[in-house]
Tab-separated table of C-alpha atoms and ligand atoms in Angstrom:
chain	number	residue	atom	x	y	z
A	217	MET	CA	11.939	17.028	9.124
A	218	GLY	CA	11.661	20.146	11.183
A	219	ALA	CA	14.279	21.412	13.606
A	220	GLY	CA	14.648	19.225	16.650
A	221	GLY	CA	13.057	16.183	14.972
A	222	PRO	CA	14.285	12.594	15.198
A	223	ALA	CA	16.776	12.980	12.332
A	224	GLU	CA	18.457	15.842	14.151
A	225	ALA	CA	18.466	13.817	17.360
A	226	ARG	CA	20.284	10.970	15.593
A	227	ALA	CA	22.697	13.341	13.959
A	228	ALA	CA	23.480	14.684	17.429
A	229	GLY	CA	24.442	11.175	18.496
A	230	GLN	CA	21.496	10.533	20.762
A	231	ALA	CA	19.866	7.204	21.639
A	232	ALA	CA	19.765	4.357	19.107
A	233	PRO	CA	16.504	3.861	17.222
A	234	ARG	CA	13.799	2.047	19.143
A	235	VAL	CA	11.746	-0.632	17.459
A	236	ASP	CA	8.739	-1.550	19.513
A	237	VAL	CA	7.116	-4.487	17.767
A	238	GLY	CA	4.089	-4.961	19.993
A	239	ALA	CA	2.729	-8.440	19.371
A	240	ALA	CA	4.715	-9.022	16.166
A	241	PRO	CA	6.649	-12.279	16.386
A	242	ASP	CA	10.378	-12.629	15.995
A	243	ALA	CA	10.408	-14.277	12.597
A	244	PRO	CA	7.911	-16.447	10.782
A	245	ALA	CA	8.968	-20.050	10.380
A	246	GLY	CA	8.465	-22.731	7.739
A	247	GLN	CA	5.433	-22.333	5.526
A	248	GLY	CA	4.507	-18.987	7.100
A	249	GLU	CA	7.935	-17.616	6.280
A	250	GLN	CA	7.706	-18.756	2.657
A	251	THR	CA	4.175	-17.425	2.261
A	252	ALA	CA	5.066	-14.009	3.674
A	253	ARG	CA	8.268	-13.840	1.616
A	254	LEU	CA	6.451	-14.695	-1.606
A	255	TYR	CA	3.706	-12.185	-0.788
A	256	ALA	CA	6.285	-9.447	-0.275
A	257	LEU	CA	8.013	-10.302	-3.561
A	258	LEU	CA	4.727	-10.347	-5.441
A	259	HIS	CA	3.579	-7.046	-3.940
A	260	ALA	CA	6.554	-4.880	-4.757
A	261	GLY	CA	4.511	-1.754	-5.361
A	262	ASN	CA	4.059	0.583	-8.279
A	263	GLN	CA	6.709	2.684	-9.876
A	264	GLY	CA	7.015	6.019	-8.103
A	265	ASP	CA	4.902	5.113	-5.066
A	266	LEU	CA	7.760	5.016	-2.559
A	267	ALA	CA	9.089	8.392	-3.740
A	268	PHE	CA	5.549	9.784	-3.460
A	269	TYR	CA	5.029	8.620	0.127
A	270	ARG	CA	8.462	9.844	1.164
A	271	ASP	CA	7.577	13.238	-0.311
A	272	VAL	CA	4.235	13.269	1.488
A	273	CYS	CA	6.028	12.628	4.795
A	274	ARG	CA	8.738	15.242	4.291
A	275	GLY	CA	8.482	17.625	7.231
A	276	ALA	CA	6.271	15.262	9.248
A	277	ALA	CA	7.407	13.980	12.635
A	278	THR	CA	5.052	10.994	12.809
A	279	ALA	CA	3.352	8.717	10.292
A	280	LEU	CA	0.949	5.785	10.575
A	281	GLU	CA	0.794	3.273	7.732
A	282	LEU	CA	-2.341	1.107	7.601
A	283	GLY	CA	-1.734	-2.300	6.004
A	284	CYS	CA	2.040	-1.822	6.187
A	285	GLY	CA	2.796	-5.431	5.181
A	286	ALA	CA	6.506	-6.253	5.150
A	287	GLY	CA	7.573	-2.635	5.661
A	288	ARG	CA	8.328	-1.756	2.037
A	289	ILE	CA	7.270	1.876	2.633
A	290	LEU	CA	7.655	2.001	6.406
A	291	ALA	CA	11.381	1.223	6.585
A	292	PRO	CA	12.516	3.949	4.153
A	293	LEU	CA	10.296	6.458	5.979
A	294	ALA	CA	11.911	5.500	9.280
A	295	ALA	CA	15.314	5.859	7.645
A	296	ASP	CA	14.249	9.370	6.588
A	297	GLY	CA	13.783	10.239	10.262
A	298	VAL	CA	10.013	9.904	10.567
A	299	GLU	CA	8.733	8.163	13.698
A	300	VAL	CA	6.632	5.457	12.067
A	301	THR	CA	3.850	3.191	13.262
A	302	GLY	CA	2.794	0.290	11.046
A	303	LEU	CA	-0.449	-1.633	11.505
A	304	ASP	CA	-1.278	-4.894	9.726
A	305	ASN	CA	-3.362	-7.949	10.533
A	306	ASP	CA	-0.720	-10.410	9.317
A	307	PRO	CA	1.948	-11.130	11.977
A	308	ALA	CA	4.216	-12.940	9.495
A	309	ARG	CA	4.384	-9.858	7.260
A	310	LEU	CA	5.017	-7.688	10.304
A	311	ALA	CA	7.948	-9.931	11.192
A	312	PHE	CA	9.549	-8.953	7.872
A	313	ALA	CA	8.760	-5.314	8.618
A	314	ARG	CA	10.493	-5.700	11.961
A	315	ARG	CA	13.642	-6.972	10.246
A	316	ALA	CA	13.503	-4.126	7.720
A	317	LEU	CA	13.217	-1.588	10.529
A	318	GLN	CA	16.141	-3.103	12.361
A	319	GLY	CA	18.311	-2.866	9.236
A	320	PRO	CA	21.637	-1.069	9.103
A	321	ARG	CA	20.226	2.433	8.760
A	322	GLY	CA	17.722	1.988	11.542
A	323	GLY	CA	15.128	4.666	11.971
A	324	ALA	CA	13.713	7.329	14.194
A	325	GLY	CA	11.794	4.808	16.247
A	326	ALA	CA	9.111	2.493	14.997
A	327	THR	CA	6.092	0.717	16.381
A	328	LEU	CA	4.464	-2.292	14.738
A	329	VAL	CA	0.945	-3.239	15.698
A	330	VAL	CA	-1.022	-6.364	14.837
A	331	GLY	CA	-4.493	-4.972	14.251
A	332	ASP	CA	-7.463	-4.522	11.977
A	333	MET	CA	-7.353	-1.315	9.992
A	334	ARG	CA	-11.162	-1.229	9.864
A	335	ASP	CA	-11.340	-0.717	13.612
A	336	PHE	CA	-8.437	0.191	15.859
A	337	ALA	CA	-7.620	2.702	18.582
A	338	LEU	CA	-3.976	3.632	19.114
A	339	GLY	CA	-4.738	6.465	21.527
A	340	ARG	CA	-2.767	9.067	19.619
A	341	ARG	CA	-2.775	11.121	16.426
A	342	PHE	CA	-0.263	11.277	13.584
A	343	ASP	CA	0.942	13.944	11.165
A	344	ARG	CA	0.405	11.553	8.260
A	345	VAL	CA	-1.808	8.519	7.783
A	346	LEU	CA	-0.924	6.432	4.725
A	347	ILE	CA	-2.806	3.592	3.015
A	348	PRO	CA	-0.501	2.680	0.115
A	349	PHE	CA	-0.847	0.233	-2.746
A	350	ASN	CA	-4.569	-0.537	-2.829
A	351	GLY	CA	-4.797	-1.197	0.901
A	352	LEU	CA	-8.446	-0.088	0.817
A	353	PHE	CA	-9.207	-2.763	-1.775
A	354	ALA	CA	-7.995	-5.492	0.594
A	355	LEU	CA	-10.860	-4.817	2.996
A	356	GLY	CA	-13.664	-6.795	1.413
A	357	SER	CA	-16.476	-4.279	1.185
A	358	VAL	CA	-17.302	-0.632	0.600
A	359	GLU	CA	-18.563	-0.452	4.207
A	360	ALA	CA	-15.170	-1.697	5.436
A	361	MET	CA	-13.381	0.956	3.357
A	362	GLY	CA	-15.581	3.590	5.007
A	363	ALA	CA	-14.810	2.228	8.483
A	364	CYS	CA	-11.079	2.290	7.714
A	365	LEU	CA	-11.254	5.898	6.488
A	366	ARG	CA	-13.133	6.924	9.647
A	367	ALA	CA	-10.490	5.230	11.812
A	368	ALA	CA	-7.795	7.013	9.764
A	369	ARG	CA	-9.560	10.334	10.388
A	370	ARG	CA	-9.666	9.695	14.156
A	371	HIS	CA	-5.900	9.123	14.163
A	372	LEU	CA	-4.954	12.135	12.035
A	373	ALA	CA	-3.738	15.396	13.585
A	374	GLY	CA	-5.895	18.426	12.806
A	375	ASP	CA	-3.295	19.761	10.360
A	376	GLY	CA	-2.274	16.310	9.107
A	377	ILE	CA	-2.560	14.660	5.697
A	378	LEU	CA	-4.139	11.364	4.702
A	379	ALA	CA	-2.514	9.850	1.591
A	380	PHE	CA	-3.515	6.721	-0.265
A	381	ASP	CA	-3.570	5.186	-3.708
A	382	VAL	CA	-5.862	2.737	-5.427
A	383	TYR	CA	-6.123	1.503	-8.964
A	384	ARG	CA	-8.597	3.470	-11.027
A	385	VAL	CA	-11.557	1.241	-11.648
A	386	ASP	CA	-13.698	1.688	-14.751
A	387	GLU	CA	-17.374	1.972	-13.904
A	388	GLN	CA	-17.840	-0.851	-16.416
A	389	ASP	CA	-15.534	-3.224	-14.505
A	390	TYR	CA	-17.257	-2.287	-11.290
A	391	LEU	CA	-20.689	-3.093	-12.621
A	392	ASP	CA	-19.672	-6.525	-13.910
A	393	GLU	CA	-22.301	-8.820	-12.416
A	394	GLU	CA	-21.627	-11.962	-14.441
A	395	PRO	CA	-19.222	-14.484	-12.901
A	396	TRP	CA	-16.098	-14.750	-15.035
A	397	GLU	CA	-12.692	-16.427	-14.870
A	398	SER	CA	-9.504	-15.930	-16.846
A	399	ASP	CA	-6.914	-18.627	-17.550
A	400	PHE	CA	-3.575	-18.602	-15.750
A	401	GLU	CA	-1.309	-16.313	-17.761
A	402	PRO	CA	2.364	-15.495	-17.221
A	403	VAL	CA	2.605	-12.170	-15.443
A	404	THR	CA	6.130	-11.752	-14.099
A	405	THR	CA	9.415	-13.410	-13.159
A	406	LEU	CA	10.937	-13.367	-9.678
A	407	MET	CA	14.374	-14.329	-8.410
A	408	TRP	CA	13.889	-17.039	-5.770
A	409	ARG	CA	16.973	-18.398	-3.981
A	410	GLY	CA	19.179	-17.468	-6.935
A	411	GLN	CA	16.875	-18.869	-9.614
A	412	ALA	CA	14.462	-17.090	-11.937
A	413	VAL	CA	10.933	-18.396	-11.373
A	414	SER	CA	7.910	-17.528	-13.465
A	415	VAL	CA	4.627	-16.357	-11.948
A	416	ASP	CA	1.204	-16.873	-13.520
A	417	GLU	CA	-1.938	-14.980	-12.588
A	418	ARG	CA	-5.582	-15.949	-12.830
A	419	ASN	CA	-8.459	-13.605	-11.998
A	420	ALA	CA	-12.082	-14.420	-11.401
A	421	GLY	CA	-15.182	-12.392	-10.680
A	422	ASP	CA	-17.802	-14.006	-8.440
A	423	GLY	CA	-20.710	-11.997	-9.818
A	424	THR	CA	-20.572	-9.379	-7.044
A	425	PRO	CA	-19.694	-6.014	-8.586
A	426	GLY	CA	-16.118	-5.112	-7.737
A	427	HIS	CA	-15.115	-8.497	-6.296
A	428	VAL	CA	-12.067	-10.063	-7.956
A	429	HIS	CA	-10.395	-13.264	-6.759
A	430	VAL	CA	-6.765	-13.312	-7.789
A	431	SER	CA	-4.528	-16.398	-7.787
A	432	TYR	CA	-0.777	-16.194	-8.264
A	433	ARG	CA	0.947	-19.440	-9.210
A	434	VAL	CA	4.647	-19.193	-8.412
A	435	ASN	CA	6.511	-21.943	-10.257
A	436	LEU	CA	9.146	-22.802	-7.642
A	437	PRO	CA	11.703	-25.500	-8.550
A	438	GLU	CA	10.184	-27.824	-5.919
A	439	GLY	CA	6.679	-27.358	-7.349
A	440	PRO	CA	4.112	-24.609	-7.893
A	441	VAL	CA	2.784	-22.625	-4.943
A	442	VAL	CA	-0.506	-20.772	-5.338
A	443	GLN	CA	-1.411	-17.682	-3.334
A	444	HIS	CA	-4.934	-16.259	-3.313
A	445	VAL	CA	-5.962	-12.677	-2.716
A	446	VAL	CA	-9.469	-11.218	-2.828
A	447	HIS	CA	-9.849	-7.616	-3.927
A	448	ARG	CA	-12.898	-5.470	-3.473
A	449	PHE	CA	-12.621	-2.685	-6.039
A	450	ALA	CA	-14.618	0.508	-6.117
A	451	PRO	CA	-14.544	3.440	-8.519
A	452	TRP	CA	-13.221	6.785	-7.355
A	453	SER	CA	-16.716	8.310	-7.279
A	454	VAL	CA	-17.659	5.821	-4.525
A	455	ILE	CA	-14.402	6.204	-2.597
A	456	GLU	CA	-14.512	9.998	-2.737
A	457	ASP	CA	-17.934	9.944	-1.063
A	458	LEU	CA	-16.485	7.691	1.667
A	459	VAL	CA	-13.527	10.035	2.203
A	460	ARG	CA	-15.801	13.058	2.588
A	461	ALA	CA	-18.272	11.164	4.795
A	462	ALA	CA	-15.337	10.224	7.063
A	463	GLY	CA	-14.825	13.923	7.778
A	464	PHE	CA	-12.139	15.008	5.338
A	465	GLY	CA	-12.698	18.518	3.959
A	466	GLY	CA	-9.960	18.974	1.367
A	467	VAL	CA	-9.682	16.084	-1.055
A	468	GLU	CA	-7.281	16.165	-4.006
A	469	ALA	CA	-7.120	13.208	-6.420
A	470	ARG	CA	-4.470	12.809	-9.104
A	471	GLY	CA	-4.040	10.242	-11.860
A	472	GLY	CA	-0.543	9.075	-10.934
A	473	PHE	CA	2.379	9.486	-8.567
A	474	ASP	CA	3.781	12.164	-10.879
A	475	GLY	CA	0.756	14.385	-10.132
A	476	ALA	CA	-0.847	13.906	-13.565
A	477	PRO	CA	-4.507	14.863	-13.762
A	478	LEU	CA	-7.012	12.103	-13.068
A	479	ASP	CA	-8.917	11.111	-16.198
A	480	GLU	CA	-10.169	8.005	-17.983
A	481	THR	CA	-6.644	7.113	-19.130
A	482	SER	CA	-5.247	7.045	-15.561
A	483	SER	CA	-4.221	3.704	-14.078
A	484	GLN	CA	-4.182	4.972	-10.513
A	485	VAL	CA	-5.989	7.367	-8.241
A	486	VAL	CA	-3.517	9.026	-5.881
A	487	VAL	CA	-5.255	10.912	-3.094
A	488	LEU	CA	-4.310	13.555	-0.533
A	489	ALA	CA	-6.950	14.558	1.987
A	490	THR	CA	-6.964	17.020	4.853
A	491	VAL	CA	-9.323	17.747	7.698
A	492	GLU	CA	-9.458	21.478	8.442
A	493	ASP	CA	-9.407	22.541	4.831
A	494	PRO	CA	-12.939	23.127	3.551
A	495	ASP	CA	-11.822	24.597	0.230
A	496	GLY	CA	-9.208	21.925	-0.370
A	497	ASP	CA	-6.401	24.513	-0.643
A	498	ARG	CA	-3.931	22.627	1.544
A	499	ALA	CA	-4.548	19.312	-0.195
A	500	ARG	CA	-4.169	21.007	-3.584
A	501	ARG	CA	-0.972	22.776	-2.532
A	502	ALA	CA	0.474	19.507	-1.213
A	503	ALA	CA	-0.383	17.732	-4.464
A	504	GLY	CA	1.100	20.571	-6.536
A	505	ARG	CA	4.334	20.474	-4.551
A	506	LEU	CA	4.582	16.725	-5.106
A	507	ALA	CA	3.909	17.021	-8.814
A	508	ALA	CA	6.675	19.604	-9.149
A	509	GLY	CA	9.204	17.440	-7.310
A	510	ALA	CA	8.249	14.048	-8.722
A	511	ALA	CA	10.499	12.117	-11.034
A	512	CYS	CA	8.165	9.202	-11.690
A	513	GLN	CA	7.604	7.194	-14.793
A	514	PRO	CA	4.016	7.122	-15.998
A	515	ALA	CA	2.142	4.053	-14.758
A	516	ARG	CA	1.608	1.248	-17.247
A	517	GLY	CA	-1.784	1.549	-18.840
A	518	LEU	CA	-3.124	-1.962	-18.236
A	519	GLY	CA	-6.719	-3.031	-17.750
A	520	VAL	CA	-7.734	-3.664	-14.182
A	521	ARG	CA	-7.720	-7.430	-14.654
A	522	ARG	CA	-4.097	-7.421	-15.723
A	523	ARG	CA	-2.488	-5.018	-13.333
A	524	LEU	CA	-3.100	-6.382	-9.887
A	525	LEU	CA	0.510	-7.152	-9.052
A	526	GLY	CA	1.874	-3.642	-9.312
A	527	ASP	CA	4.526	-2.783	-11.824
A	528	ALA	CA	7.567	-3.122	-9.570
A	529	ALA	CA	7.269	-6.901	-9.063
A	530	GLU	CA	9.149	-7.726	-12.271
A	531	GLY	CA	12.521	-9.156	-11.358
A	532	ALA	CA	12.007	-8.769	-7.586
A	533	SER	CA	14.457	-10.941	-5.706
A	534	ASP	CA	14.339	-12.678	-2.340
A	535	GLY	CA	18.103	-12.270	-2.050
A	536	GLY	CA	18.357	-9.722	0.752
A	537	LEU	CA	14.645	-8.902	0.633
A	538	VAL	CA	14.892	-6.741	3.689
A	539	ALA	CA	18.185	-5.114	2.749
A	540	ALA	CA	16.789	-4.268	-0.671
A	541	LYS	CA	13.843	-2.554	0.947
A	542	ALA	CA	15.964	-0.562	3.349
A	543	GLY	CA	18.212	0.317	0.402
A	544	ALA	CA	15.257	1.747	-1.464
A	545	ALA	CA	15.510	4.743	0.848
A	546	ARG	CA	18.970	5.472	-0.520
A	547	ALA	CA	18.043	4.803	-4.134
A	548	GLY	CA	14.664	6.582	-4.052
B	207	SAM	C1	-1.487	-4.669	-0.897
B	207	SAM	S1	-0.762	-4.918	0.676
B	207	SAM	C2	0.072	-3.371	0.890
B	207	SAM	C3	1.323	-3.519	1.727
B	207	SAM	C4	2.127	-2.244	1.908
B	207	SAM	N1	1.306	-1.132	2.353
B	207	SAM	C5	2.854	-1.876	0.640
B	207	SAM	O1	2.585	-0.809	0.097
B	207	SAM	O2	3.701	-2.630	0.183
B	207	SAM	C6	-2.142	-4.794	1.783
B	207	SAM	C7	-1.799	-5.099	3.219
B	207	SAM	O3	-2.964	-4.916	4.016
B	207	SAM	C8	-3.016	-5.925	5.004
B	207	SAM	N2	-4.415	-6.073	5.412
B	207	SAM	C9	-5.448	-6.596	4.709
B	207	SAM	N3	-6.586	-6.509	5.416
B	207	SAM	C10	-6.267	-5.911	6.593
B	207	SAM	C11	-7.009	-5.536	7.742
B	207	SAM	N4	-8.325	-5.742	7.822
B	207	SAM	N5	-6.356	-4.931	8.747
B	207	SAM	C12	-5.024	-4.707	8.700
B	207	SAM	N6	-4.270	-5.039	7.632
B	207	SAM	C13	-4.877	-5.635	6.592
B	207	SAM	C14	-2.421	-7.152	4.337
B	207	SAM	O4	-1.917	-8.075	5.293
B	207	SAM	C15	-1.331	-6.531	3.474
B	207	SAM	O5	-0.102	-6.507	4.144
């Protein structure tokens, strides 16, 4: 954070952090609360991703996260002193984000917006635009990914940085045109109200290349609850074309949050893109700086059909979900 930024303002004892939640409700109730809580537990991110996004935002005054969910990334960034804006189309998840942002460490000011990341207009630009943890794959089509990247470009300051990560998709997986379905298989264990509960995962392809329907069966003591998610995968070659077509000049892709080169053994594609950077020097410098500072474990090398949850879900606990997320800023 540069001189005179929000962190300095807080240190100087100025006004308490502001959390402007727009249309986000107070707290989800009943089934909505359980669904959002389970979703947040199941989507705990990949090892090293939080440290990566915090690094990307070091020195930035403002950041916009598209598909911010329950605030897993947003709250630690706010605690770092970045003025954050989170946009998501799920009000129940935003309600968790609101709680995370109002946690004990507070933040430099935060805005939560219920919106569609394929098409939105916030009327301002940001130093960083982030789309963490496969957010692009939640959008349903390659066209939708392109629309989201164009909206991201419109909201990025001229000298800003777009950062996102997606799983690396084998061309072979992408071209799979036969419908297929796996059995439910155990994938992780979560702590739910003080009890360990197992989670099973089933994946199915509907015959459309890149479409995967994922079902998580969470074996709660009162009976199993199944959550469904549809992913639209695309290989990096397709996404890179979308990024460039959206108006980004410098595009730097790495194979992990530790800055490893991208190759056929990579599990992830971690991307930094800039606007006024035709030779890609700024994006490359930013990536190099991150690689030097990173202390990440290598990502698990799983096939795309077995790695949809992210590798941080194991052992995630609903005990103090929000506090744990805010605490990640201290631990990370
Ligand atoms: C995989 S989660 C990532 C959550 C968060 N960024 C993180 O890293 O933990 C994807 C998020 O995108 C949101 N989402 C999906 N489609 C969206 C859309 N069209 N507009 C806005 N948000 C969307 C979902 O509600 C979900 O919270």
